[in-house]
mmCIF file of C-alpha atoms in Angstrom:
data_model
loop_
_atom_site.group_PDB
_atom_site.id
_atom_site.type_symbol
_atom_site.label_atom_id
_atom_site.label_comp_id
_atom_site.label_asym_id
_atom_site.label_seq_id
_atom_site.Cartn_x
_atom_site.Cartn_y
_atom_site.Cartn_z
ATOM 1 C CA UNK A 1 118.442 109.624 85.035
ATOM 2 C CA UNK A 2 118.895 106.983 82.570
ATOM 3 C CA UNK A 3 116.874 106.701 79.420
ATOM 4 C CA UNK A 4 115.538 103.295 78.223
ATOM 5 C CA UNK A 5 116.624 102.702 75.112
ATOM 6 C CA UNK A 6 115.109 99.610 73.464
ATOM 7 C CA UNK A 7 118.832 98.498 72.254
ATOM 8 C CA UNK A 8 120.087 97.763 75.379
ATOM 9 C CA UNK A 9 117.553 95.385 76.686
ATOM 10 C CA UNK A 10 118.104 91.551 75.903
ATOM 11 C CA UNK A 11 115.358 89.893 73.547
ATOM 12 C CA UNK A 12 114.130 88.277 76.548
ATOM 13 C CA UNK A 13 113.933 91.267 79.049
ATOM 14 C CA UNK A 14 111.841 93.309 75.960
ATOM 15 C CA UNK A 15 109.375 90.111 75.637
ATOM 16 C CA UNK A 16 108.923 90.519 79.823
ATOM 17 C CA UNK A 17 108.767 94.542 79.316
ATOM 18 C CA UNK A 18 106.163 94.009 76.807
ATOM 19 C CA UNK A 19 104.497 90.928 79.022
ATOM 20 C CA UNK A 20 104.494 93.069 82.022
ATOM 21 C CA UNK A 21 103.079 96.356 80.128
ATOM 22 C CA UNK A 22 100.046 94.177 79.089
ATOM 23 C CA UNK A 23 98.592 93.325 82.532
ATOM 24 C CA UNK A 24 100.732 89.705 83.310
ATOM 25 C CA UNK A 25 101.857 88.595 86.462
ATOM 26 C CA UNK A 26 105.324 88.242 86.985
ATOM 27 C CA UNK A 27 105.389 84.721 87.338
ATOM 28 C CA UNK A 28 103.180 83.941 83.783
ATOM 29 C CA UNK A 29 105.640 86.686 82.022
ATOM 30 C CA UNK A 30 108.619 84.487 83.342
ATOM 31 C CA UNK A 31 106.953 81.151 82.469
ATOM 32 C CA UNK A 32 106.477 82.619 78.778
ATOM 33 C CA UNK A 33 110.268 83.702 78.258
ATOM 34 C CA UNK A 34 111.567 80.691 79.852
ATOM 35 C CA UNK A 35 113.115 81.965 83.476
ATOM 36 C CA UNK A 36 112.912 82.713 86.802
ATOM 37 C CA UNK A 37 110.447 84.920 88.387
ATOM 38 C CA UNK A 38 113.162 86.291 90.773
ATOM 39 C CA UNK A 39 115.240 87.205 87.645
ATOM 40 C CA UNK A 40 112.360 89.571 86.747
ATOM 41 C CA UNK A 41 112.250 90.926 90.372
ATOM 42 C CA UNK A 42 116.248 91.534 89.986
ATOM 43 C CA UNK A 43 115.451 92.843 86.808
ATOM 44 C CA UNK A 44 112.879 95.490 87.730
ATOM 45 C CA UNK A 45 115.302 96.977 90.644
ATOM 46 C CA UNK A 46 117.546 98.007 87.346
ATOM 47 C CA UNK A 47 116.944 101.571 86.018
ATOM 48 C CA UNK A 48 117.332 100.586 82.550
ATOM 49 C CA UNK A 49 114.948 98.071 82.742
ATOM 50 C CA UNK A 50 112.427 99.522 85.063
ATOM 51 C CA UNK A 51 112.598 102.734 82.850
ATOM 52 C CA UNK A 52 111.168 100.368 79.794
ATOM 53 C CA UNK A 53 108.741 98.913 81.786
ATOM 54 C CA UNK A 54 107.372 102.093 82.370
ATOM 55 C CA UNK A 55 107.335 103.165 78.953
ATOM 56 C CA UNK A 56 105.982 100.679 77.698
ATOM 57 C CA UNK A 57 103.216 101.107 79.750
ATOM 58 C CA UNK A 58 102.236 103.581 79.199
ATOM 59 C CA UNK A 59 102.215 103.471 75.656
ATOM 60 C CA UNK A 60 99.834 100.256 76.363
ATOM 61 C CA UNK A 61 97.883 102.145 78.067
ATOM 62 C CA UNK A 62 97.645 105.229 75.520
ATOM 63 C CA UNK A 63 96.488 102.403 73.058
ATOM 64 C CA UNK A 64 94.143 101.059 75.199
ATOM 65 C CA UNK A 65 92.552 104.612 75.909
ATOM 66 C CA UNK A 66 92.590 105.545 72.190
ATOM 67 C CA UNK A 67 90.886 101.763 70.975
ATOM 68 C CA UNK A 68 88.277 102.836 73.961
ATOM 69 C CA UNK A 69 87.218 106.117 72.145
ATOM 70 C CA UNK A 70 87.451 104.526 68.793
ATOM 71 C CA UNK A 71 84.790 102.049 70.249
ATOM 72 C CA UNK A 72 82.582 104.318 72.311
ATOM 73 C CA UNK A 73 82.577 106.199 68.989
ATOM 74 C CA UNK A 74 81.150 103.729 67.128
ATOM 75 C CA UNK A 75 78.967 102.578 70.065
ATOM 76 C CA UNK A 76 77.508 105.957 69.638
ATOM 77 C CA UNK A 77 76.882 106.033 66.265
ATOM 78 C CA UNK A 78 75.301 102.594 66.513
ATOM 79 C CA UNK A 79 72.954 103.816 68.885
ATOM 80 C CA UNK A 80 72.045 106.544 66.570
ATOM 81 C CA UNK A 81 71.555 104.575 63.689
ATOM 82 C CA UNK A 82 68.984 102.616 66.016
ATOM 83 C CA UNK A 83 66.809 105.663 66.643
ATOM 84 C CA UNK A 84 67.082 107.237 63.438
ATOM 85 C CA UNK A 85 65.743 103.934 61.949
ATOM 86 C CA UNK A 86 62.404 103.720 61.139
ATOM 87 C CA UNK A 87 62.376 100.384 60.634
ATOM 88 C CA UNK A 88 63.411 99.317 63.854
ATOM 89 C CA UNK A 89 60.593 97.904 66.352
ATOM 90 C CA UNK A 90 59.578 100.454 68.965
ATOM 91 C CA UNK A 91 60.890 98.256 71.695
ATOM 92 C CA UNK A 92 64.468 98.338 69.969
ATOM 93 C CA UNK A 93 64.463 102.072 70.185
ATOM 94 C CA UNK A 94 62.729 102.416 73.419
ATOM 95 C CA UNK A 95 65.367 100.187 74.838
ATOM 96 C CA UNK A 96 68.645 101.939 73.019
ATOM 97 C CA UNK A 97 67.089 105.532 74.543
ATOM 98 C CA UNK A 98 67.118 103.853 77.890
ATOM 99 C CA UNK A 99 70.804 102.512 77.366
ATOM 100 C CA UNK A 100 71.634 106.382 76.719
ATOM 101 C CA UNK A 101 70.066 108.058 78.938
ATOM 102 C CA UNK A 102 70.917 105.115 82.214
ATOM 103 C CA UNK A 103 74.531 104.886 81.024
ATOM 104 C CA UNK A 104 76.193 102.647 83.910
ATOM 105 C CA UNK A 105 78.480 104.984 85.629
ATOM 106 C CA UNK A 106 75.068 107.538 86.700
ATOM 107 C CA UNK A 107 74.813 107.107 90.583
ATOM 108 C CA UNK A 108 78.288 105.891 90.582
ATOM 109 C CA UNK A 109 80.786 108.081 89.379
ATOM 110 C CA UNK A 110 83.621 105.170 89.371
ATOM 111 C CA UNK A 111 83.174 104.469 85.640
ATOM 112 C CA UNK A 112 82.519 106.628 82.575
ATOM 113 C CA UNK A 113 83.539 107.006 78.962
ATOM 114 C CA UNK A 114 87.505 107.870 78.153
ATOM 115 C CA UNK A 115 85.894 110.997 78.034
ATOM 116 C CA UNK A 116 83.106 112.621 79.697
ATOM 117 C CA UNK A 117 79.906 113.977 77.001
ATOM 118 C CA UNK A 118 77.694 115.752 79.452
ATOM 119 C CA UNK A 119 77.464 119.282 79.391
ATOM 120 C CA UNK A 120 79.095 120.774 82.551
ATOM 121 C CA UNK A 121 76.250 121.745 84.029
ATOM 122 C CA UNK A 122 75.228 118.196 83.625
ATOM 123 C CA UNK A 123 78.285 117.049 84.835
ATOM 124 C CA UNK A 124 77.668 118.827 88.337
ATOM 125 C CA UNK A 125 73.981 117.389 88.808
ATOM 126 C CA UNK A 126 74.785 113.723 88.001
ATOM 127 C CA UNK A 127 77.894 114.457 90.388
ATOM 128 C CA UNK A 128 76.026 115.391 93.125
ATOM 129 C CA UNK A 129 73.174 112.995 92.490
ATOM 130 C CA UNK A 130 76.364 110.699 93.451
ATOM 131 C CA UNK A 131 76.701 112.657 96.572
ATOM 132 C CA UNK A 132 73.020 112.678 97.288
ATOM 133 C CA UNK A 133 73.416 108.700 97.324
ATOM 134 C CA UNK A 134 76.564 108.887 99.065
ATOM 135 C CA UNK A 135 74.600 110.817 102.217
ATOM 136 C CA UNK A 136 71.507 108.654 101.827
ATOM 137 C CA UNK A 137 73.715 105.296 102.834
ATOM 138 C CA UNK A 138 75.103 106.987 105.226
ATOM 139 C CA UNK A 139 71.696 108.346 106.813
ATOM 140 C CA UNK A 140 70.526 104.861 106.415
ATOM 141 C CA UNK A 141 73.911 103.283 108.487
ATOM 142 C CA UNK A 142 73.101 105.655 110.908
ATOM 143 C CA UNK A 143 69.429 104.778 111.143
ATOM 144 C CA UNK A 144 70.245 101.229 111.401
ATOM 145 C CA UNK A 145 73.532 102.045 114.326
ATOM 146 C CA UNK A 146 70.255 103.761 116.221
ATOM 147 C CA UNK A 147 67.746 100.866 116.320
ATOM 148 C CA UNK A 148 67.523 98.889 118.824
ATOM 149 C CA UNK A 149 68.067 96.192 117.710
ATOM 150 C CA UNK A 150 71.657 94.757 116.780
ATOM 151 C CA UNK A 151 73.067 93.946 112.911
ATOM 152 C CA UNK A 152 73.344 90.396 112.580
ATOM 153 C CA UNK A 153 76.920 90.450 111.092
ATOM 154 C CA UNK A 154 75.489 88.231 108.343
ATOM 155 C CA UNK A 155 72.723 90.111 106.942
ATOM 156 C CA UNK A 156 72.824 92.471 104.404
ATOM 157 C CA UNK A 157 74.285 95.652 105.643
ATOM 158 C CA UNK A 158 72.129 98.365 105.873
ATOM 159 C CA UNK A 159 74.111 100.799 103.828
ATOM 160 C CA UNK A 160 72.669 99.570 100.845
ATOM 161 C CA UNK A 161 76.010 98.180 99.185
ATOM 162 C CA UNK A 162 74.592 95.052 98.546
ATOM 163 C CA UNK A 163 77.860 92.624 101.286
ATOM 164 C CA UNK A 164 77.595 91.554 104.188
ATOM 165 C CA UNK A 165 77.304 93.313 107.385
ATOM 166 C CA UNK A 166 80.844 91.972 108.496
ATOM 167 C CA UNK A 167 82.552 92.875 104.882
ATOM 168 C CA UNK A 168 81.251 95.987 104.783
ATOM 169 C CA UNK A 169 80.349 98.704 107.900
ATOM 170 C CA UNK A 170 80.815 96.138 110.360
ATOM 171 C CA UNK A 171 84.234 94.923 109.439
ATOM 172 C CA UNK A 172 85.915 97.490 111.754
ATOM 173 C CA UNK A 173 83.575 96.324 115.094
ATOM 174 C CA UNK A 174 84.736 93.777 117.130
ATOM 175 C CA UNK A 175 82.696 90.720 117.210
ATOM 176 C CA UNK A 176 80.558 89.134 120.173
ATOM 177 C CA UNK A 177 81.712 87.828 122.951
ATOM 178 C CA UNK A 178 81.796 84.064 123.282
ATOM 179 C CA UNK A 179 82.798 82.480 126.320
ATOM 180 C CA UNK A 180 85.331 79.575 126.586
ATOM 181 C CA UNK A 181 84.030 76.155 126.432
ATOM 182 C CA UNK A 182 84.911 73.398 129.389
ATOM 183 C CA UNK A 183 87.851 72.217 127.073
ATOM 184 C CA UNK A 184 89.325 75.562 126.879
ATOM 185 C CA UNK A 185 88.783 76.738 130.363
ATOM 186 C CA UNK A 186 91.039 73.401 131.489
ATOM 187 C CA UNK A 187 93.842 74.217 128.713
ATOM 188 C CA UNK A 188 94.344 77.788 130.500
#
């Protein structure tokens, strides 16, 4: 397999490399260095090229993770400054312990720090707290299947994820019946 090496990509290809590495569509990376989109679709079926891309994403993406713990570092030792300072109001540090101890990412495991600070065993409750809340929607879509009465696909579905009946559970069920009107029936 081919290496990329940085020399044999045109100035223009290593501005779309470096474009593309950072997140931009296709068609904004192309507007920027003056061409085609479809010469950056040709482009990106080209080991060479495809092998830079790569790289240089993931060296975006290294920096990216690295600025993240820089700043979750110093988010930290803000936080601590704010309870260790006696000067602050007691609404200041009530309100930072809260931010610490209801970080985002408790019930739902989807986002955390670059790297996770709880203990292990810690780790393991506030995972299955997520899979505690993960059965309770599911108990309560089950309750709801039950009742007797029918989800209006507009209302709130009763999973608890916050959509619409018919964006959410419901998107898989077929919807009502409606018969055809006058104007259809003398079309068939």
């Amino acid at each position: 397999m081919q290496t990329a090496d940085s020399t044999t990509l045109s100035p223009v290809q290593a501005q779309v490399v470096a474009a593309l590495a950072q997140g931009r569509t296709i068609t904004t990376a192309a507007a920027e260095a003056g061409i085609h989109r479809n010469t950056i679709h040709n482009w990106l079926h080209e080991p060479v090229f495809h092998a830079a891309f790569e790289e240089a994403q993931r060296e975006y993406t290294a920096a990216l993770s690295d600025g993240m713990r820089d700043l979750a570092a110093r988010a930290i030792e803000t936080l601590r400054s704010l309870l260790d300072d006696p000067k602050a109001s007691p609404s200041v540090r009530l309100r930072t312990a809260l931010a610490i101890l209801q970080r985002p990412h408790f019930p739902k495991p989807g986002w955390h720090l670059p790297v996770r600070i709880e203990p292990p065993q810690e780790q393991q409750l506030v995972d299955s707290f997520a899979e505690m809340e993960a059965g309770h929607r599911a108990m309560r879509m089950t309750d709801a299947i039950e009742a007797s009465t029918p989800i209006a696909r507009s209302a709130p579905c009763p999973c608890g994820s916050g959509l619409k009946y018919k964006r959410c559970c419901g998107a898989a069920s077929p919807g009502k019946f409606t018969p055809p009107n006058s104007a259809q029936r003398a079309a068939a």
